[in-house]
Amino acid sequence: MYKVIIVDDEQIERQGIEFLIRQYGDLFETASVESSEEVLKRLETENYDILCTDIKMPFMDGLELSKHALDLQPKLKIIIFSAYGEFGYAKTAINLGVSDYVLKPVNIDEFQQVFDKILLELEEDETKRNYERDYLLLNLLNGILPDKLPFTNKSNMHTGYLKEYTRMLLIETSDNFFEVSNETIEKGLKENLTANFDYLNINQYQSILFLKNYGADQEEFVRLGEKIYDFLKEEYKTLCYIVLSREFNNYTQIPAEYAAFEEIQESRFFTGNTPVISYPLKQNASSEYMSDLISRIHYYATMKDTYSLRQCVLYFCRHYRYRQGFSKMYMNYIFSEMLKAISENLLSEYEFSGEMQQILKCNSYEEIIEIMEKSIEKLEVKENEQQNNKITDTVIQYIHNNYQRDITLEELAKEVYLTPSYLSYIFRKKTGTTLVKFIKEYRMERAKEYLENTNMKIVDISKQIGYTNCSYFCQNFRSVYGISPAACRQISK
């Protein structure tokens, strides 16, 4: 909805313009005032898209008002209505930057033509702003601040909205949900949520909501996440999980919060089946879950997944620090058996017999924790660097050979016989980026090569690099390079 403010010292004239604007339905929200002074007061505190003003008014005429209004809001569209058809008025209005000049009495067809033209300009401006915002936010997530971006005219780059962000919310699905539904999901969320936010799609699996001036407490924030989860489940029949950020008061903190999201993604098995996860991770204390955690320890040891194994063992240690009702003998037995299971499943690669004997003799929980942490450190020290390099190279080659279709993390993990969490850990450790981000950026690089070196249609390039939705491909290309595929091809020529 676009906001219009109408000023004329004649009430009947204002009502006539309002009547014509109402024919556009709910596209416009109108406000009507009778003096230029009141218009300027409103423009100082509220943003408007269109100013409709009479040229002949007491104290301050429409031309002078237009000049002051554009000083306050440079992107304001202004339509001047006047009974005077002299060329001098029109020329002065054009020089001031007025969008159009309409003679009284107003011809309905002429009015519609002028408003249709301005509506098209507003839509184009909004599209451009959204593309610029998405490009800026995507780079900000990766630690590139706005003043470091290669915009040709940074003085016109609007960044005021960044100051409004106070929270972030990540939505992740297991399938390519956002490629199929991205055009409708933002509208659906805005219709069903009361929170004010900007929406940013990251890739086929992830989108982020940047909440504006969101001062709700943590419990209410969790309820917001649960509402989004329920909405996607009911309306789109898709399952997701939601990650909530901490509160921040400066947009320069956004990269750190996004990095925390990635940390949670790699460790989210700690949450069990919880669909909404906040940072730090909320621990599940049920006996069923702890039994499952012990089973995971055996599994990760079998898979030689030292990263996930370390996370599970240390989580187990932290949890049992405050558990009541267990004898010292029982606790010593549990932890010594845990090390025994790890040693056996790792085929004696790691020798923990000495540590097991030490645990059986421990008199305090702190001693047990110290032994367990040192034992886990032995696992990390013995990680095979050469093997990890080989795994990373294998995955990268697999992506290069199969980028034309949808590639899942589970598929890549099976290819190198690892768990998805451990593969994610190794890949990020070796490359400094996540698998999903790497796949997207590689696809965009290939698309850029096709645009610059072939005459393939953009829709065919979209399919060639694994996107069935061409519109979604164009949106992703622009978010990476800051220009559309068509503009990229034009520049290369």
JSON list of C-alpha atoms in Angstrom, two decimals, residues 152-305:
[
{"chain": "A", "resi": 152, "resn": "THR", "atom": "CA", "xyz": [28.51, 3.28, -7.84]},
{"chain": "A", "resi": 153, "resn": "ASN", "atom": "CA", "xyz": [26.48, 5.93, -6.01]},
{"chain": "A", "resi": 154, "resn": "LYS", "atom": "CA", "xyz": [26.66, 5.25, -2.26]},
{"chain": "A", "resi": 155, "resn": "SER", "atom": "CA", "xyz": [25.20, 8.65, -1.42]},
{"chain": "A", "resi": 156, "resn": "ASN", "atom": "CA", "xyz": [21.81, 7.42, -2.71]},
{"chain": "A", "resi": 157, "resn": "MET", "atom": "CA", "xyz": [22.03, 4.05, -0.95]},
{"chain": "A", "resi": 158, "resn": "HIS", "atom": "CA", "xyz": [19.34, 3.91, 1.72]},
{"chain": "A", "resi": 159, "resn": "THR", "atom": "CA", "xyz": [20.49, 2.09, 4.88]},
{"chain": "A", "resi": 160, "resn": "GLY", "atom": "CA", "xyz": [18.32, 3.71, 7.57]},
{"chain": "A", "resi": 161, "resn": "TYR", "atom": "CA", "xyz": [16.19, 0.58, 7.92]},
{"chain": "A", "resi": 162, "resn": "LEU", "atom": "CA", "xyz": [19.23, -1.33, 9.28]},
{"chain": "A", "resi": 163, "resn": "LYS", "atom": "CA", "xyz": [18.95, 0.62, 12.53]},
{"chain": "A", "resi": 164, "resn": "GLU", "atom": "CA", "xyz": [15.47, -0.82, 13.10]},
{"chain": "A", "resi": 165, "resn": "TYR", "atom": "CA", "xyz": [16.59, -4.47, 13.24]},
{"chain": "A", "resi": 166, "resn": "THR", "atom": "CA", "xyz": [16.76, -5.97, 16.74]},
{"chain": "A", "resi": 167, "resn": "ARG", "atom": "CA", "xyz": [16.23, -9.70, 16.19]},
{"chain": "A", "resi": 168, "resn": "MET", "atom": "CA", "xyz": [16.70, -12.35, 13.48]},
{"chain": "A", "resi": 169, "resn": "LEU", "atom": "CA", "xyz": [14.78, -15.57, 12.86]},
{"chain": "A", "resi": 170, "resn": "LEU", "atom": "CA", "xyz": [16.03, -18.36, 10.58]},
{"chain": "A", "resi": 171, "resn": "ILE", "atom": "CA", "xyz": [13.64, -20.77, 8.84]},
{"chain": "A", "resi": 172, "resn": "GLU", "atom": "CA", "xyz": [15.18, -23.95, 7.43]},
{"chain": "A", "resi": 173, "resn": "THR", "atom": "CA", "xyz": [13.48, -26.82, 5.57]},
{"chain": "A", "resi": 174, "resn": "SER", "atom": "CA", "xyz": [14.90, -30.18, 4.52]},
{"chain": "A", "resi": 175, "resn": "ASP", "atom": "CA", "xyz": [13.75, -29.84, 0.89]},
{"chain": "A", "resi": 176, "resn": "ASN", "atom": "CA", "xyz": [14.00, -27.04, -1.69]},
{"chain": "A", "resi": 177, "resn": "PHE", "atom": "CA", "xyz": [10.83, -25.44, -0.32]},
{"chain": "A", "resi": 178, "resn": "PHE", "atom": "CA", "xyz": [11.83, -21.81, -0.97]},
{"chain": "A", "resi": 179, "resn": "GLU", "atom": "CA", "xyz": [12.58, -22.37, -4.65]},
{"chain": "A", "resi": 180, "resn": "VAL", "atom": "CA", "xyz": [9.01, -23.59, -5.14]},
{"chain": "A", "resi": 181, "resn": "SER", "atom": "CA", "xyz": [7.16, -21.28, -2.73]},
{"chain": "A", "resi": 182, "resn": "ASN", "atom": "CA", "xyz": [9.33, -18.20, -2.30]},
{"chain": "A", "resi": 183, "resn": "GLU", "atom": "CA", "xyz": [6.97, -15.92, -4.25]},
{"chain": "A", "resi": 184, "resn": "THR", "atom": "CA", "xyz": [4.08, -16.54, -1.83]},
{"chain": "A", "resi": 185, "resn": "ILE", "atom": "CA", "xyz": [5.74, -17.22, 1.51]},
{"chain": "A", "resi": 186, "resn": "GLU", "atom": "CA", "xyz": [6.65, -13.61, 2.34]},
{"chain": "A", "resi": 187, "resn": "LYS", "atom": "CA", "xyz": [3.10, -12.41, 1.69]},
{"chain": "A", "resi": 188, "resn": "GLY", "atom": "CA", "xyz": [1.66, -15.29, 3.72]},
{"chain": "A", "resi": 189, "resn": "LEU", "atom": "CA", "xyz": [3.90, -14.58, 6.69]},
{"chain": "A", "resi": 190, "resn": "LYS", "atom": "CA", "xyz": [3.09, -10.86, 6.67]},
{"chain": "A", "resi": 191, "resn": "GLU", "atom": "CA", "xyz": [-0.63, -11.60, 6.57]},
{"chain": "A", "resi": 192, "resn": "ASN", "atom": "CA", "xyz": [-0.44, -14.01, 9.53]},
{"chain": "A", "resi": 193, "resn": "LEU", "atom": "CA", "xyz": [2.10, -12.31, 11.81]},
{"chain": "A", "resi": 194, "resn": "THR", "atom": "CA", "xyz": [1.74, -9.05, 13.70]},
{"chain": "A", "resi": 195, "resn": "ALA", "atom": "CA", "xyz": [5.51, -8.53, 13.97]},
{"chain": "A", "resi": 196, "resn": "ASN", "atom": "CA", "xyz": [7.08, -6.05, 11.53]},
{"chain": "A", "resi": 197, "resn": "PHE", "atom": "CA", "xyz": [9.95, -7.60, 9.57]},
{"chain": "A", "resi": 198, "resn": "ASP", "atom": "CA", "xyz": [11.96, -7.67, 6.35]},
{"chain": "A", "resi": 199, "resn": "TYR", "atom": "CA", "xyz": [12.21, -11.01, 4.57]},
{"chain": "A", "resi": 200, "resn": "LEU", "atom": "CA", "xyz": [15.41, -12.35, 2.97]},
{"chain": "A", "resi": 201, "resn": "ASN", "atom": "CA", "xyz": [15.71, -15.64, 1.14]},
{"chain": "A", "resi": 202, "resn": "ILE", "atom": "CA", "xyz": [19.18, -17.18, 1.48]},
{"chain": "A", "resi": 203, "resn": "ASN", "atom": "CA", "xyz": [18.82, -20.28, -0.71]},
{"chain": "A", "resi": 204, "resn": "GLN", "atom": "CA", "xyz": [16.36, -23.07, -1.51]},
{"chain": "A", "resi": 205, "resn": "TYR", "atom": "CA", "xyz": [16.39, -24.28, 2.09]},
{"chain": "A", "resi": 206, "resn": "GLN", "atom": "CA", "xyz": [16.74, -21.14, 4.22]},
{"chain": "A", "resi": 207, "resn": "SER", "atom": "CA", "xyz": [15.17, -17.73, 4.72]},
{"chain": "A", "resi": 208, "resn": "ILE", "atom": "CA", "xyz": [15.68, -15.12, 7.45]},
{"chain": "A", "resi": 209, "resn": "LEU", "atom": "CA", "xyz": [13.26, -12.63, 8.98]},
{"chain": "A", "resi": 210, "resn": "PHE", "atom": "CA", "xyz": [14.85, -9.39, 10.21]},
{"chain": "A", "resi": 211, "resn": "LEU", "atom": "CA", "xyz": [12.48, -8.15, 12.92]},
{"chain": "A", "resi": 212, "resn": "LYS", "atom": "CA", "xyz": [12.10, -4.37, 13.29]},
{"chain": "A", "resi": 213, "resn": "ASN", "atom": "CA", "xyz": [12.04, -2.78, 16.74]},
{"chain": "A", "resi": 214, "resn": "TYR", "atom": "CA", "xyz": [11.00, -6.12, 18.21]},
{"chain": "A", "resi": 215, "resn": "GLY", "atom": "CA", "xyz": [11.07, -5.63, 21.96]},
{"chain": "A", "resi": 216, "resn": "ALA", "atom": "CA", "xyz": [9.22, -8.78, 23.02]},
{"chain": "A", "resi": 217, "resn": "ASP", "atom": "CA", "xyz": [10.69, -11.05, 25.70]},
{"chain": "A", "resi": 218, "resn": "GLN", "atom": "CA", "xyz": [12.20, -14.45, 24.94]},
{"chain": "A", "resi": 219, "resn": "GLU", "atom": "CA", "xyz": [9.01, -16.42, 25.64]},
{"chain": "A", "resi": 220, "resn": "GLU", "atom": "CA", "xyz": [7.01, -14.32, 23.22]},
{"chain": "A", "resi": 221, "resn": "PHE", "atom": "CA", "xyz": [9.79, -14.65, 20.64]},
{"chain": "A", "resi": 222, "resn": "VAL", "atom": "CA", "xyz": [9.60, -18.44, 20.99]},
{"chain": "A", "resi": 223, "resn": "ARG", "atom": "CA", "xyz": [5.81, -18.27, 20.49]},
{"chain": "A", "resi": 224, "resn": "LEU", "atom": "CA", "xyz": [6.40, -16.29, 17.28]},
{"chain": "A", "resi": 225, "resn": "GLY", "atom": "CA", "xyz": [8.70, -19.07, 16.06]},
{"chain": "A", "resi": 226, "resn": "GLU", "atom": "CA", "xyz": [6.09, -21.71, 16.95]},
{"chain": "A", "resi": 227, "resn": "LYS", "atom": "CA", "xyz": [3.44, -19.77, 15.05]},
{"chain": "A", "resi": 228, "resn": "ILE", "atom": "CA", "xyz": [5.63, -19.72, 11.93]},
{"chain": "A", "resi": 229, "resn": "TYR", "atom": "CA", "xyz": [6.28, -23.44, 12.30]},
{"chain": "A", "resi": 230, "resn": "ASP", "atom": "CA", "xyz": [2.53, -24.16, 12.56]},
{"chain": "A", "resi": 231, "resn": "PHE", "atom": "CA", "xyz": [1.77, -21.87, 9.61]},
{"chain": "A", "resi": 232, "resn": "LEU", "atom": "CA", "xyz": [4.21, -23.64, 7.27]},
{"chain": "A", "resi": 233, "resn": "LYS", "atom": "CA", "xyz": [3.00, -27.04, 8.43]},
{"chain": "A", "resi": 234, "resn": "GLU", "atom": "CA", "xyz": [-0.68, -26.25, 7.93]},
{"chain": "A", "resi": 235, "resn": "GLU", "atom": "CA", "xyz": [-0.59, -24.02, 4.84]},
{"chain": "A", "resi": 236, "resn": "TYR", "atom": "CA", "xyz": [2.31, -25.55, 2.89]},
{"chain": "A", "resi": 237, "resn": "LYS", "atom": "CA", "xyz": [2.43, -29.09, 4.35]},
{"chain": "A", "resi": 238, "resn": "THR", "atom": "CA", "xyz": [6.15, -28.70, 4.98]},
{"chain": "A", "resi": 239, "resn": "LEU", "atom": "CA", "xyz": [8.20, -29.26, 8.12]},
{"chain": "A", "resi": 240, "resn": "CYS", "atom": "CA", "xyz": [10.92, -26.88, 9.20]},
{"chain": "A", "resi": 241, "resn": "TYR", "atom": "CA", "xyz": [12.88, -25.80, 12.21]},
{"chain": "A", "resi": 242, "resn": "ILE", "atom": "CA", "xyz": [13.23, -22.24, 13.46]},
{"chain": "A", "resi": 243, "resn": "VAL", "atom": "CA", "xyz": [16.35, -20.68, 15.01]},
{"chain": "A", "resi": 244, "resn": "LEU", "atom": "CA", "xyz": [16.02, -17.51, 17.08]},
{"chain": "A", "resi": 245, "resn": "SER", "atom": "CA", "xyz": [18.81, -14.97, 17.46]},
{"chain": "A", "resi": 246, "resn": "ARG", "atom": "CA", "xyz": [19.81, -13.06, 20.55]},
{"chain": "A", "resi": 247, "resn": "GLU", "atom": "CA", "xyz": [18.70, -9.45, 20.80]},
{"chain": "A", "resi": 248, "resn": "PHE", "atom": "CA", "xyz": [21.08, -6.88, 19.28]},
{"chain": "A", "resi": 249, "resn": "ASN", "atom": "CA", "xyz": [21.11, -3.07, 19.08]},
{"chain": "A", "resi": 250, "resn": "ASN", "atom": "CA", "xyz": [23.42, -2.46, 16.12]},
{"chain": "A", "resi": 251, "resn": "TYR", "atom": "CA", "xyz": [23.36, -3.95, 12.63]},
{"chain": "A", "resi": 252, "resn": "THR", "atom": "CA", "xyz": [27.13, -4.57, 12.84]},
{"chain": "A", "resi": 253, "resn": "GLN", "atom": "CA", "xyz": [26.23, -7.44, 15.23]},
{"chain": "A", "resi": 254, "resn": "ILE", "atom": "CA", "xyz": [24.28, -9.24, 12.50]},
{"chain": "A", "resi": 255, "resn": "PRO", "atom": "CA", "xyz": [27.28, -11.23, 11.12]},
{"chain": "A", "resi": 256, "resn": "ALA", "atom": "CA", "xyz": [28.00, -12.65, 14.60]},
{"chain": "A", "resi": 257, "resn": "GLU", "atom": "CA", "xyz": [24.36, -13.68, 15.05]},
{"chain": "A", "resi": 258, "resn": "TYR", "atom": "CA", "xyz": [24.36, -15.36, 11.64]},
{"chain": "A", "resi": 259, "resn": "ALA", "atom": "CA", "xyz": [27.55, -17.25, 12.57]},
{"chain": "A", "resi": 260, "resn": "ALA", "atom": "CA", "xyz": [25.75, -18.40, 15.75]},
{"chain": "A", "resi": 261, "resn": "PHE", "atom": "CA", "xyz": [22.95, -19.74, 13.50]},
{"chain": "A", "resi": 262, "resn": "GLU", "atom": "CA", "xyz": [25.49, -21.87, 11.65]},
{"chain": "A", "resi": 263, "resn": "GLU", "atom": "CA", "xyz": [26.88, -23.16, 14.94]},
{"chain": "A", "resi": 264, "resn": "ILE", "atom": "CA", "xyz": [23.40, -24.19, 16.04]},
{"chain": "A", "resi": 265, "resn": "GLN", "atom": "CA", "xyz": [22.73, -25.88, 12.69]},
{"chain": "A", "resi": 266, "resn": "GLU", "atom": "CA", "xyz": [25.73, -28.14, 13.22]},
{"chain": "A", "resi": 267, "resn": "SER", "atom": "CA", "xyz": [24.70, -28.98, 16.80]},
{"chain": "A", "resi": 268, "resn": "ARG", "atom": "CA", "xyz": [20.93, -29.02, 16.65]},
{"chain": "A", "resi": 269, "resn": "PHE", "atom": "CA", "xyz": [20.62, -32.73, 17.52]},
{"chain": "A", "resi": 270, "resn": "PHE", "atom": "CA", "xyz": [20.98, -31.59, 21.16]},
{"chain": "A", "resi": 271, "resn": "THR", "atom": "CA", "xyz": [17.45, -30.22, 20.97]},
{"chain": "A", "resi": 272, "resn": "GLY", "atom": "CA", "xyz": [15.77, -33.52, 20.17]},
{"chain": "A", "resi": 273, "resn": "ASN", "atom": "CA", "xyz": [12.58, -32.90, 18.21]},
{"chain": "A", "resi": 274, "resn": "THR", "atom": "CA", "xyz": [12.18, -29.25, 19.27]},
{"chain": "A", "resi": 275, "resn": "PRO", "atom": "CA", "xyz": [11.12, -27.22, 16.19]},
{"chain": "A", "resi": 276, "resn": "VAL", "atom": "CA", "xyz": [12.06, -23.82, 17.66]},
{"chain": "A", "resi": 277, "resn": "ILE", "atom": "CA", "xyz": [15.64, -23.39, 18.87]},
{"chain": "A", "resi": 278, "resn": "SER", "atom": "CA", "xyz": [17.02, -20.35, 20.67]},
{"chain": "A", "resi": 279, "resn": "TYR", "atom": "CA", "xyz": [20.63, -19.49, 21.43]},
{"chain": "A", "resi": 280, "resn": "PRO", "atom": "CA", "xyz": [22.17, -20.85, 23.59]},
{"chain": "A", "resi": 281, "resn": "LEU", "atom": "CA", "xyz": [20.76, -24.32, 22.98]},
{"chain": "A", "resi": 282, "resn": "LYS", "atom": "CA", "xyz": [18.05, -25.41, 25.37]},
{"chain": "A", "resi": 283, "resn": "GLN", "atom": "CA", "xyz": [18.97, -28.76, 26.87]},
{"chain": "A", "resi": 284, "resn": "ASN", "atom": "CA", "xyz": [16.57, -31.70, 26.85]},
{"chain": "A", "resi": 285, "resn": "ALA", "atom": "CA", "xyz": [16.64, -33.42, 30.26]},
{"chain": "A", "resi": 286, "resn": "SER", "atom": "CA", "xyz": [14.28, -36.38, 29.67]},
{"chain": "A", "resi": 287, "resn": "SER", "atom": "CA", "xyz": [15.57, -39.86, 30.46]},
{"chain": "A", "resi": 288, "resn": "GLU", "atom": "CA", "xyz": [14.51, -41.01, 26.97]},
{"chain": "A", "resi": 289, "resn": "TYR", "atom": "CA", "xyz": [16.58, -38.30, 25.39]},
{"chain": "A", "resi": 290, "resn": "MET", "atom": "CA", "xyz": [19.63, -39.08, 27.53]},
{"chain": "A", "resi": 291, "resn": "SER", "atom": "CA", "xyz": [19.35, -42.74, 26.52]},
{"chain": "A", "resi": 292, "resn": "ASP", "atom": "CA", "xyz": [19.22, -41.64, 22.92]},
{"chain": "A", "resi": 293, "resn": "LEU", "atom": "CA", "xyz": [22.29, -39.45, 23.50]},
{"chain": "A", "resi": 294, "resn": "ILE", "atom": "CA", "xyz": [24.27, -42.47, 24.76]},
{"chain": "A", "resi": 295, "resn": "SER", "atom": "CA", "xyz": [23.23, -44.37, 21.63]},
{"chain": "A", "resi": 296, "resn": "ARG", "atom": "CA", "xyz": [24.47, -41.46, 19.54]},
{"chain": "A", "resi": 297, "resn": "ILE", "atom": "CA", "xyz": [27.84, -41.62, 21.29]},
{"chain": "A", "resi": 298, "resn": "HIS", "atom": "CA", "xyz": [28.18, -45.26, 20.23]},
{"chain": "A", "resi": 299, "resn": "TYR", "atom": "CA", "xyz": [27.06, -44.39, 16.70]},
{"chain": "A", "resi": 300, "resn": "TYR", "atom": "CA", "xyz": [29.45, -41.46, 16.22]},
{"chain": "A", "resi": 301, "resn": "ALA", "atom": "CA", "xyz": [32.31, -43.55, 17.58]},
{"chain": "A", "resi": 302, "resn": "THR", "atom": "CA", "xyz": [31.51, -46.25, 15.02]},
{"chain": "A", "resi": 303, "resn": "MET", "atom": "CA", "xyz": [31.40, -43.62, 12.25]},
{"chain": "A", "resi": 304, "resn": "LYS", "atom": "CA", "xyz": [34.68, -42.07, 13.52]},
{"chain": "A", "resi": 305, "resn": "ASP", "atom": "CA", "xyz": [32.85, -38.75, 13.65]}
]
